[in-house]
Amino acid sequence: MNAQYRYILFYKPYDVLCQFTDGSTTPRATLKDYIPIPGVYSVGRLDRDSEGLLLLTNDGPLKHRLTDPKFAKPRTYWVQVERTPDEAALEALRHGVRIRGYQTRPARVRRLPEPQDLPPRDPPIRYRKNVPTDWLEMTLTEGRNRQVRRMTAAVGFPTLRLIRVRSLRLTLEGLQPGQWRELTPLEIQQVREDSKEQSSSSRSTL
């Protein structure tokens, strides 16, 4: 293992761009505001309005294996949606839905009790008094642009809040929004092992 490689686990807050620079004329928060380590890049992306687990590294070959669609690495999200999905909507998400001419891969989807220890979002979700919300846990093996949001919208239940809580065997345990840490030697070993698994073995977990 190259001793110069860095592996960073970051809890990305809401309203932070998943990049270190921003060409906008209106200043926006970026990874540079939180992570003072040059030369690392995010493995995959989270939308500006999404939160949660982000892995950063300067290990180019590893980054390629983890982001190449053919390797189908599982990622788990907690998703707060508007209204309460029925079983037909959940089954549609599990089997895959058509969004923008593309059929999504099968996903693991289950109803989730409202998380009790979840850090509040800043700013908070704007609730509608007469419209309930529900939480889902979704595990996908692909990461197309705004995919989770488009999937839930396709079955009639728009996403209000989206948090990535797990990627491979990495979780957010011990981190609060805006915090980061180096991966442990064991975690680095696990990530490298998981990155070499083929897509068929990853999909078999769904």
Coordinates of C-alpha atoms in Angstrom, one line a residue:
M1 CA 0.0 0.0 0.0
N2 CA 1.3 3.4 -0.9
A3 CA 2.1 5.3 2.3
Q4 CA 1.2 8.6 0.6
Y5 CA -2.4 7.6 0.0
R6 CA -5.0 9.2 2.2
Y7 CA -8.5 7.9 2.9
I8 CA -11.0 10.3 4.5
L9 CA -14.5 9.7 5.8
F10 CA -16.6 12.8 5.8
Y11 CA -20.2 13.6 7.0
K12 CA -21.2 16.0 4.4
P13 CA -23.8 18.6 5.7
Y14 CA -26.7 19.9 3.7
D15 CA -26.0 22.7 1.3
V16 CA -22.4 21.9 0.7
L17 CA -21.0 21.3 -2.8
C18 CA -19.3 18.0 -3.3
Q19 CA -16.2 19.6 -4.7
F20 CA -13.3 21.8 -3.5
T21 CA -13.8 24.8 -5.9
D22 CA -16.9 26.7 -7.0
G23 CA -17.0 29.0 -10.0
S24 CA -20.3 30.6 -8.9
T25 CA -20.4 34.4 -8.4
T26 CA -22.4 33.7 -5.2
P27 CA -20.2 32.1 -2.6
R28 CA -21.3 28.6 -1.7
A29 CA -19.8 26.1 0.8
T30 CA -17.5 23.5 -0.6
L31 CA -15.4 20.6 0.7
K32 CA -12.5 23.0 1.1
D33 CA -14.4 24.7 4.0
Y34 CA -14.2 21.4 5.9
I35 CA -11.3 19.3 4.8
P36 CA -7.8 20.9 4.8
I37 CA -6.1 18.1 2.9
P38 CA -4.8 18.8 -0.6
G39 CA -5.0 16.3 -3.4
V40 CA -7.9 14.2 -2.3
Y41 CA -11.1 13.8 -4.3
S42 CA -14.6 12.5 -3.5
V43 CA -15.4 8.9 -4.4
G44 CA -18.8 9.5 -6.1
R45 CA -20.9 12.5 -5.3
L46 CA -23.7 13.7 -3.1
D47 CA -26.0 16.4 -4.4
R48 CA -25.8 19.8 -2.7
D49 CA -29.1 19.2 -1.0
S50 CA -28.2 15.7 0.2
E51 CA -26.3 14.8 3.3
G52 CA -24.2 12.0 4.7
L53 CA -21.3 9.7 4.1
L54 CA -18.6 10.7 1.6
L55 CA -15.3 8.9 1.1
L56 CA -12.4 11.0 -0.2
T57 CA -9.0 9.7 -1.4
N58 CA -6.0 10.3 -3.6
D59 CA -5.8 6.6 -4.5
G60 CA -6.8 6.8 -8.1
P61 CA -7.1 3.1 -8.9
L62 CA -9.3 2.5 -5.9
K63 CA -11.5 5.5 -6.8
H64 CA -11.9 4.1 -10.3
R65 CA -13.0 0.7 -9.0
L66 CA -15.5 2.1 -6.5
T67 CA -17.1 4.5 -9.1
D68 CA -17.1 2.3 -12.2
P69 CA -20.8 1.3 -12.7
K70 CA -19.9 -2.2 -13.7
F71 CA -18.7 -3.0 -10.2
A72 CA -22.1 -2.1 -8.7
K73 CA -21.1 -1.2 -5.1
P74 CA -24.0 -1.0 -2.6
R75 CA -24.8 2.4 -0.9
T76 CA -27.5 2.8 1.7
Y77 CA -29.7 5.9 2.1
W78 CA -32.3 7.1 4.7
V79 CA -34.9 8.9 2.7
Q80 CA -37.7 11.1 4.1
V81 CA -40.6 11.2 1.6
E82 CA -43.8 13.2 1.4
R83 CA -46.8 11.2 2.4
T84 CA -46.8 7.5 3.2
P85 CA -45.9 5.1 0.4
D86 CA -48.1 2.0 0.0
E87 CA -46.8 -1.5 -0.7
A88 CA -47.3 -1.1 -4.4
A89 CA -44.9 1.9 -4.4
L90 CA -42.3 0.0 -2.4
E91 CA -42.5 -3.0 -4.7
A92 CA -42.0 -0.7 -7.7
L93 CA -38.9 0.7 -6.1
R94 CA -37.6 -2.7 -5.3
H95 CA -38.0 -4.0 -8.8
G96 CA -36.8 -0.9 -10.5
V97 CA -38.6 2.1 -12.0
R98 CA -38.2 3.9 -15.3
I99 CA -36.7 7.4 -15.0
R100 CA -35.7 9.5 -18.0
G101 CA -35.8 6.5 -20.3
Y102 CA -33.7 4.3 -18.0
Q103 CA -34.8 1.3 -16.0
T104 CA -33.1 1.4 -12.6
R105 CA -31.6 -1.7 -11.1
P106 CA -33.5 -3.7 -8.4
A107 CA -33.0 -2.1 -5.0
R108 CA -33.5 -3.1 -1.4
V109 CA -36.2 -0.9 0.1
R110 CA -37.9 -1.1 3.5
R111 CA -40.0 1.2 5.7
L112 CA -37.9 2.8 8.4
P113 CA -39.0 4.1 11.9
E114 CA -38.3 7.8 12.2
P115 CA -34.6 8.1 13.2
Q116 CA -34.4 9.3 16.8
D117 CA -30.8 10.4 16.9
L118 CA -30.5 12.0 13.5
P119 CA -28.9 15.5 13.6
P120 CA -31.3 18.2 12.7
R121 CA -31.0 19.7 9.2
D122 CA -30.1 23.3 8.8
P123 CA -32.4 24.8 7.5
P124 CA -35.0 22.3 8.6
I125 CA -37.5 20.6 6.3
R126 CA -40.6 22.7 5.6
Y127 CA -43.4 20.6 6.8
R128 CA -47.0 20.8 5.5
K129 CA -49.4 20.5 8.4
N130 CA -51.9 18.3 6.6
V131 CA -49.4 16.1 4.7
P132 CA -47.6 13.3 6.6
T133 CA -44.1 12.1 5.9
D134 CA -42.4 8.7 6.1
W135 CA -38.9 7.3 6.2
L136 CA -37.5 4.7 3.9
E137 CA -34.2 2.8 3.8
M138 CA -33.0 2.3 0.3
T139 CA -29.9 0.3 -0.8
L140 CA -28.8 0.9 -4.4
T141 CA -26.0 -0.5 -6.5
E142 CA -25.8 2.4 -8.9
G143 CA -25.5 6.1 -8.4
R144 CA -27.0 8.1 -11.3
N145 CA -27.6 11.8 -11.0
R146 CA -30.3 12.5 -8.4
Q147 CA -31.4 8.9 -8.7
V148 CA -33.0 8.3 -5.3
R149 CA -35.0 11.6 -5.7
R150 CA -36.1 10.7 -9.2
M151 CA -37.1 7.1 -8.1
T152 CA -39.3 8.2 -5.2
A153 CA -40.9 11.0 -7.4
A154 CA -41.6 8.4 -10.1
V155 CA -43.8 6.4 -7.7
G156 CA -45.5 9.5 -6.4
F157 CA -43.6 10.3 -3.2
P158 CA -41.2 13.2 -3.5
T159 CA -38.0 13.1 -1.4
L160 CA -37.8 15.7 1.3
R161 CA -34.5 14.7 3.0
L162 CA -31.8 12.3 1.8
I163 CA -28.9 11.0 3.9
R164 CA -26.3 8.4 2.8
V165 CA -25.6 6.4 5.9
R166 CA -23.5 3.5 4.5
S167 CA -21.2 2.7 1.7
L168 CA -19.7 -0.8 1.5
R169 CA -18.9 -1.4 5.2
L170 CA -18.3 2.2 6.1
T171 CA -20.9 4.0 8.2
L172 CA -21.3 7.5 9.8
E173 CA -21.0 6.1 13.3
G174 CA -19.1 8.6 15.6
L175 CA -19.4 11.6 13.2
Q176 CA -21.6 14.6 13.2
P177 CA -22.3 16.8 10.1
G178 CA -19.2 18.6 9.1
Q179 CA -16.8 16.2 10.8
W180 CA -14.3 14.0 9.2
R181 CA -11.7 11.4 10.1
E182 CA -9.0 9.2 8.6
L183 CA -10.0 5.6 7.9
T184 CA -8.4 3.0 10.2
P185 CA -6.0 0.5 8.8
L186 CA -8.7 -2.2 9.0
E187 CA -11.2 0.0 7.2
I188 CA -8.7 0.7 4.4
Q189 CA -8.1 -3.0 4.1
Q190 CA -11.9 -3.7 3.9
V191 CA -12.5 -1.0 1.3
R192 CA -9.7 -2.3 -0.8
E193 CA -11.1 -5.8 -0.5
D194 CA -14.6 -4.7 -1.3
S195 CA -13.4 -2.7 -4.3
K196 CA -12.2 -5.8 -6.0
E197 CA -15.5 -7.7 -5.8
Q198 CA -17.3 -8.0 -9.1
S199 CA -20.7 -6.5 -9.7
S200 CA -22.5 -9.9 -9.5
S201 CA -21.5 -10.4 -5.9
S202 CA -22.6 -6.9 -5.0
R203 CA -26.0 -7.3 -6.6
S204 CA -26.6 -10.6 -4.8
T205 CA -26.9 -8.7 -1.5
L206 CA -30.1 -7.0 -2.7

